[in-house]
Coordinates of C-alpha atoms in Angstrom, one line a residue:
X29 CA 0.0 0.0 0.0
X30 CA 2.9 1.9 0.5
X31 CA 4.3 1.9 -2.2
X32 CA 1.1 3.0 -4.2
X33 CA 0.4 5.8 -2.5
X34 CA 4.3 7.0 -3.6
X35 CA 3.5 5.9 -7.4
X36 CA 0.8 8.0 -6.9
X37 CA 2.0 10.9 -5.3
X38 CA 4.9 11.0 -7.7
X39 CA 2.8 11.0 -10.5
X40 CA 0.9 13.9 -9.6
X41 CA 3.5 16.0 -8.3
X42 CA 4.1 19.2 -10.6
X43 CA 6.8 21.9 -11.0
X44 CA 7.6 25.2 -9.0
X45 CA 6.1 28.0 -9.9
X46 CA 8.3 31.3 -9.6
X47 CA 10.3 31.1 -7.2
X48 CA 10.6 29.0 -4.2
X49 CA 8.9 30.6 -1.1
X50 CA 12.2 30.7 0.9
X51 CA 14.4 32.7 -1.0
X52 CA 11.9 35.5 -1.5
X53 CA 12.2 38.6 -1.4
X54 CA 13.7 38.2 -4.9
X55 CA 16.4 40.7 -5.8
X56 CA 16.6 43.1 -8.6
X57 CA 19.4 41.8 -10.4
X58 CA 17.6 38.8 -11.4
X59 CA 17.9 37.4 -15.2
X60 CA 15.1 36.3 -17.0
X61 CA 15.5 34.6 -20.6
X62 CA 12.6 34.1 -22.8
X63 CA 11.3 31.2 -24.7
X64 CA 11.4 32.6 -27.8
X65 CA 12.8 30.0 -30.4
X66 CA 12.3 27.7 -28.3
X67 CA 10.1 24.4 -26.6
X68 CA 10.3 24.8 -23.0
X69 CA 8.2 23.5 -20.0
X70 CA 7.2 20.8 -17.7
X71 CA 7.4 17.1 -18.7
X72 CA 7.4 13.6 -16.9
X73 CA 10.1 11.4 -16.6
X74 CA 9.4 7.8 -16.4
X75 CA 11.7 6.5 -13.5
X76 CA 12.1 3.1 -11.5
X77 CA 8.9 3.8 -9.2
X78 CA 6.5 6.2 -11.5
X79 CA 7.5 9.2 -13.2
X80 CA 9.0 12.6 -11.9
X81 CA 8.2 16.3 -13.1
X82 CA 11.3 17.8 -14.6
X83 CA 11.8 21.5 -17.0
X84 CA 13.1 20.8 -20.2
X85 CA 14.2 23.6 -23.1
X86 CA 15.2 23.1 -26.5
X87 CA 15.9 24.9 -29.8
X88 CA 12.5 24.5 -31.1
X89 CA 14.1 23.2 -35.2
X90 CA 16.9 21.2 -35.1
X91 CA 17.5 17.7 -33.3
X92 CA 20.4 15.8 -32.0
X93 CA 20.9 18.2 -29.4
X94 CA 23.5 17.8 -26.6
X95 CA 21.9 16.8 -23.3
X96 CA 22.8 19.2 -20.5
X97 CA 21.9 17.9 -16.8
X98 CA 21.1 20.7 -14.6
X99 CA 20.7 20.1 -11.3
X100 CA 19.0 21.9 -9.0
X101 CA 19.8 23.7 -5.8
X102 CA 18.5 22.9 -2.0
X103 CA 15.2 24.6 -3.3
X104 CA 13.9 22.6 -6.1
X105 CA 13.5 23.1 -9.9
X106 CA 11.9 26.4 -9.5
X107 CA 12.3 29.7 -11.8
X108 CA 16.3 30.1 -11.8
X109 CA 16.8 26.8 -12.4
X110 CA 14.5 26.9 -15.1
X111 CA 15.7 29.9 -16.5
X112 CA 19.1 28.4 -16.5
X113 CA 17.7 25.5 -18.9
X114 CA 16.7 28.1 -21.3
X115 CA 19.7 29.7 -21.2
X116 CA 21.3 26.3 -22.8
X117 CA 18.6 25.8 -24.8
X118 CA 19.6 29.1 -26.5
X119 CA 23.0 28.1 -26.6
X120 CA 21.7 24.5 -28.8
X121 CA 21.1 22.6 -26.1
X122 CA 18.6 20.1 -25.0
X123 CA 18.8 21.4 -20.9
X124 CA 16.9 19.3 -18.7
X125 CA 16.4 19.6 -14.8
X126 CA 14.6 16.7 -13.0
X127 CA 13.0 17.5 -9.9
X128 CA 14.9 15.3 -7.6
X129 CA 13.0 15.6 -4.0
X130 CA 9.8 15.1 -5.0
X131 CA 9.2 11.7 -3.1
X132 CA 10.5 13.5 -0.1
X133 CA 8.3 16.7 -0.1
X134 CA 7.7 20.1 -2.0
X135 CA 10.8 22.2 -1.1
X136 CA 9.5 24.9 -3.1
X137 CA 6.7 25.7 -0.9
X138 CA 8.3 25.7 2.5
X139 CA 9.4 29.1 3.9
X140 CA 12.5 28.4 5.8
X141 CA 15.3 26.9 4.8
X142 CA 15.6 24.9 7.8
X143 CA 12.5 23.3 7.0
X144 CA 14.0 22.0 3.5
X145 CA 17.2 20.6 5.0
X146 CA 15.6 17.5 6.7
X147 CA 13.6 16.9 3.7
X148 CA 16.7 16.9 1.2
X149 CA 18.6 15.2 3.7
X150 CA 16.1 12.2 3.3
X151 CA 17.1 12.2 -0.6
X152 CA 19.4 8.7 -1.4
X153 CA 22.1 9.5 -3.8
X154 CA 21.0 6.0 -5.0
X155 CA 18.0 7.1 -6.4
X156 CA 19.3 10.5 -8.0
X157 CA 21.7 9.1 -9.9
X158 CA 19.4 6.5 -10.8
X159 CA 16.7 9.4 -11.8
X160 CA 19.3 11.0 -13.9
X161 CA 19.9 8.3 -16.0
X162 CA 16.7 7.7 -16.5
X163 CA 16.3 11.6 -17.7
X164 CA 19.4 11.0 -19.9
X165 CA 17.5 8.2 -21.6
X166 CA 14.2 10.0 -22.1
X167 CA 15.7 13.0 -23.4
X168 CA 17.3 10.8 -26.1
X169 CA 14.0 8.6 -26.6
X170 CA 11.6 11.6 -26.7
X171 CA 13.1 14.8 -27.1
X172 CA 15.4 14.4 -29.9
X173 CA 18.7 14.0 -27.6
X174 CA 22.4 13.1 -28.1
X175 CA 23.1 10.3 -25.9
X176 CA 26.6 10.3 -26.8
X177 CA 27.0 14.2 -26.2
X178 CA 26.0 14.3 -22.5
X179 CA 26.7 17.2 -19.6
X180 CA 25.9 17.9 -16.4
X181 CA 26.1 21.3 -13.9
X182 CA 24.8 22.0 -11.2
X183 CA 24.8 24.2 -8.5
X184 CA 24.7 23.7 -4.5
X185 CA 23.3 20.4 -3.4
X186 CA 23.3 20.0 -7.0
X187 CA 27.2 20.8 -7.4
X188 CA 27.9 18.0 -5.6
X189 CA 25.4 15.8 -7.4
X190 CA 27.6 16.9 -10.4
X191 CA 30.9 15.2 -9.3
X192 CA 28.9 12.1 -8.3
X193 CA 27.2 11.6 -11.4
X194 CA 30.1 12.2 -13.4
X195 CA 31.9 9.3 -11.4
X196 CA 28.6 7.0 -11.5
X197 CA 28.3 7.5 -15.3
X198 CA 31.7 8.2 -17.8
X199 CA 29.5 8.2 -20.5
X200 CA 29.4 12.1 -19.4
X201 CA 31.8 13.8 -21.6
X202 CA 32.2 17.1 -19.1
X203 CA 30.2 19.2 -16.1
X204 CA 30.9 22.0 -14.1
X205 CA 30.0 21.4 -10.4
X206 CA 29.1 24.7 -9.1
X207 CA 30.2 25.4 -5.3
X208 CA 28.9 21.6 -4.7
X209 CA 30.0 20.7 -1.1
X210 CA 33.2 17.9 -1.3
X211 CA 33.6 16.5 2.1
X212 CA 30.7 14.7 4.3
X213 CA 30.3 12.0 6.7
X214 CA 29.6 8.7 5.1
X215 CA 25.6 8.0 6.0
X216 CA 23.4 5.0 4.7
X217 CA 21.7 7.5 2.1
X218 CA 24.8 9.3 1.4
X219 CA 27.6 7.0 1.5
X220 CA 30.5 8.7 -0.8
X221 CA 31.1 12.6 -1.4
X222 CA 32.9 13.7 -3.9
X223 CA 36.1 13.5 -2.4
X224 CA 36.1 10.2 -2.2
X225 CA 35.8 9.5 -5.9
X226 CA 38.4 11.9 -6.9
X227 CA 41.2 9.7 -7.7
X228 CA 38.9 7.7 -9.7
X229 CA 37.3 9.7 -11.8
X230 CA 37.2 9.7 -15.5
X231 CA 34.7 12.6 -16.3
X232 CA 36.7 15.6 -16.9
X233 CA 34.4 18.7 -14.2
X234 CA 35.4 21.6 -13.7
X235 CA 34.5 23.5 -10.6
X236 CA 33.5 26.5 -9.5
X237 CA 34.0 27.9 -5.9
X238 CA 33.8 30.7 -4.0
X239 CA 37.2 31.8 -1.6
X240 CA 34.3 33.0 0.6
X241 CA 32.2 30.6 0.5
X242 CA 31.6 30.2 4.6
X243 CA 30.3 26.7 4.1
X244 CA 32.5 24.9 1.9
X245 CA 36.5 25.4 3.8
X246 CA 39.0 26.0 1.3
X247 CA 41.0 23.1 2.9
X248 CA 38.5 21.3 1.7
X249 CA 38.6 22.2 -2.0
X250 CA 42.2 22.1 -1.6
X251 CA 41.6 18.3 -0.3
X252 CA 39.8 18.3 -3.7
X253 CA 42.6 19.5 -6.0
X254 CA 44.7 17.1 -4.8
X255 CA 43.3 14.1 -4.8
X256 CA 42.1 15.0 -8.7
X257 CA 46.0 15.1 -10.0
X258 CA 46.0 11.3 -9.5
X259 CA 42.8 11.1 -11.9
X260 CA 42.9 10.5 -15.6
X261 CA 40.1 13.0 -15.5
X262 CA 41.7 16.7 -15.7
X263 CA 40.0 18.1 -13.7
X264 CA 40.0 21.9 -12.9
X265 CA 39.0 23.9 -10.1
X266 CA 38.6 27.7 -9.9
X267 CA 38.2 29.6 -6.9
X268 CA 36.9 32.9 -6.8
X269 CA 38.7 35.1 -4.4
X270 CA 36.3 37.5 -3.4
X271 CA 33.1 35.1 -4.0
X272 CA 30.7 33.8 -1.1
X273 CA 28.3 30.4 -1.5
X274 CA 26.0 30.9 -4.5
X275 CA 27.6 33.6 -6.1
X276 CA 26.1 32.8 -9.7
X277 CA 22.2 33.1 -8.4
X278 CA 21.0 36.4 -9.6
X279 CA 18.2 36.5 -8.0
X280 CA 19.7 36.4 -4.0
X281 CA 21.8 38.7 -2.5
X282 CA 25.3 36.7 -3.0
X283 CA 25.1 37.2 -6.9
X284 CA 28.5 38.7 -7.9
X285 CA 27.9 39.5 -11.3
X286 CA 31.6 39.5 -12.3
X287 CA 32.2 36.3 -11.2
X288 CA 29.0 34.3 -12.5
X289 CA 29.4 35.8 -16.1
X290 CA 33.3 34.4 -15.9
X291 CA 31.9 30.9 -14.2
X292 CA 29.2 31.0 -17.7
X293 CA 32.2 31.5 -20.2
X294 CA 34.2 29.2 -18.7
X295 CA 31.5 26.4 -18.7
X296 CA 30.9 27.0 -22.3
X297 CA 34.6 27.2 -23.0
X298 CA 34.9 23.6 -20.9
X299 CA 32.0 21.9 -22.6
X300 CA 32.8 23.0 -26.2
X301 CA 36.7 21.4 -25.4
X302 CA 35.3 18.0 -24.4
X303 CA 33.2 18.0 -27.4
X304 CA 29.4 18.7 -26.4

């Protein structure tokens, strides 16, 4: 019975709208990209247990489009996010962001952010990276993807989604994990961080941090760099001086715009090297 009423709930779970509820009031500086020549909006993914709601942009001619991940942030797939698929999408892309806590709860309409951390905490890395390459295959099945030409990014919770999933599948040609936490205790639901795949991995990222960042200790990304030399992966890691956590969301009050529009040319700069 269980289980059915999670089928269920899964499969009538819908995007954000706007912006999530705890990061409001939304600052000035916030980008907006319109759909024009393009298909963008919600779709289903069909997953292991159901199907999940995810935001998906594309060049509205064309096909065999590069797939671009994009992974959301501790608040869900709401309007940056979003806009941040069309934003590929005008670049050629065929961006795609799965909402990943939707078994879990609705982040988007919570208030608090420490009402959202017990619910993402809940979240098995198991069944993201299982979720994800279940959207890599619909993309390619439905939506007129490249499954050879595949990349991820994402930003937050979903930065270090971005170095696990480029580790879990080397089919990935490149991603740019965005301030993604590296270092973590070892729990039942989250077992390796992305330090601990380091050595091993094949996927070239390249990540994006903030010498500011108050949650993520530069030791840490130093711990990072390291352990990445003995990789066949090369890997690269920027850090920003001068940025805090979250410095590429335009719509909060760490957006530094100088630093997200270098982050944006150097991810385009890193994907077009490795080939997507």
């Amino acid at each position: 019975m269980k289980e059915i009423t999670r089928r269920n709930f899964i499969a009538t779970a819908t995007l954000a709208t706007g912006f999530a509820l705890a990061v409001q009031p939304v600052t000035a500086k916030v980008i907006t990209t319109d759909t024009q020549g393009l298909i963008a909006g919600a779709v289903k993914i069909p997953v292991a247990d159901g199907e999940i709601p995810a935001y998906r942009a594309q060049p509205a001619t064309g096909e065999n489009f590069p797939i671009v991940l994009v992974i959301q942030e501790i608040f869900g797939v709401h309007e940056h996010i979003q806009d941040v698929t069309r934003r590929f999408a005008k670049l050629g892309y065929l961006a795609i962001a799965p909402e990943l806590f939707v078994r879990q709860g609705d982040v988007s309409k919570l208030s608090n952010v420490d009402e959202i951390r017990p619910i993402v905490a809940k979240v098995p890395d198991t069944q993201v990276l299982s979720d994800l390459d279940a959207t890599v295959a619909w993309a390619a099945k439905s939506a007129k993807g490249n499954a050879d030409r595949v990349g991820i990014t994402g930003f937050c919770w979903g930065g270090r989604i971005t170095w696990l999933y480029s580790a879990h599948n080397p089919q990935v040609k490149a991603g740019v994990a965005w301030y993604g936490r590296l270092v973590g205790n070892a729990t039942e639901l989250q077992p390796t961080h992305p330090v601990d795949i380091a050595s091993k991995l094949t996927v070239p990222v390249l990540g994006l941090y903030g010498g500011k960042d108050t949650g993520i200790p530069l030791d840490t990304v130093e711990q990072m760099r390291e352990r990445l030399k003995s990789s066949s992966s090369k890997s690269q890691i920027i850090v920003y001086p001068d940025a805090p956590h979250a410095f590429y969301a335009d719509y909060r009050p760490s957006y530094r715009e100088k630093e997200a529009k270098d982050g944006w040319k150097r991810l385009q700069a890193w994907f077009k090297q490795h080939g997507l």
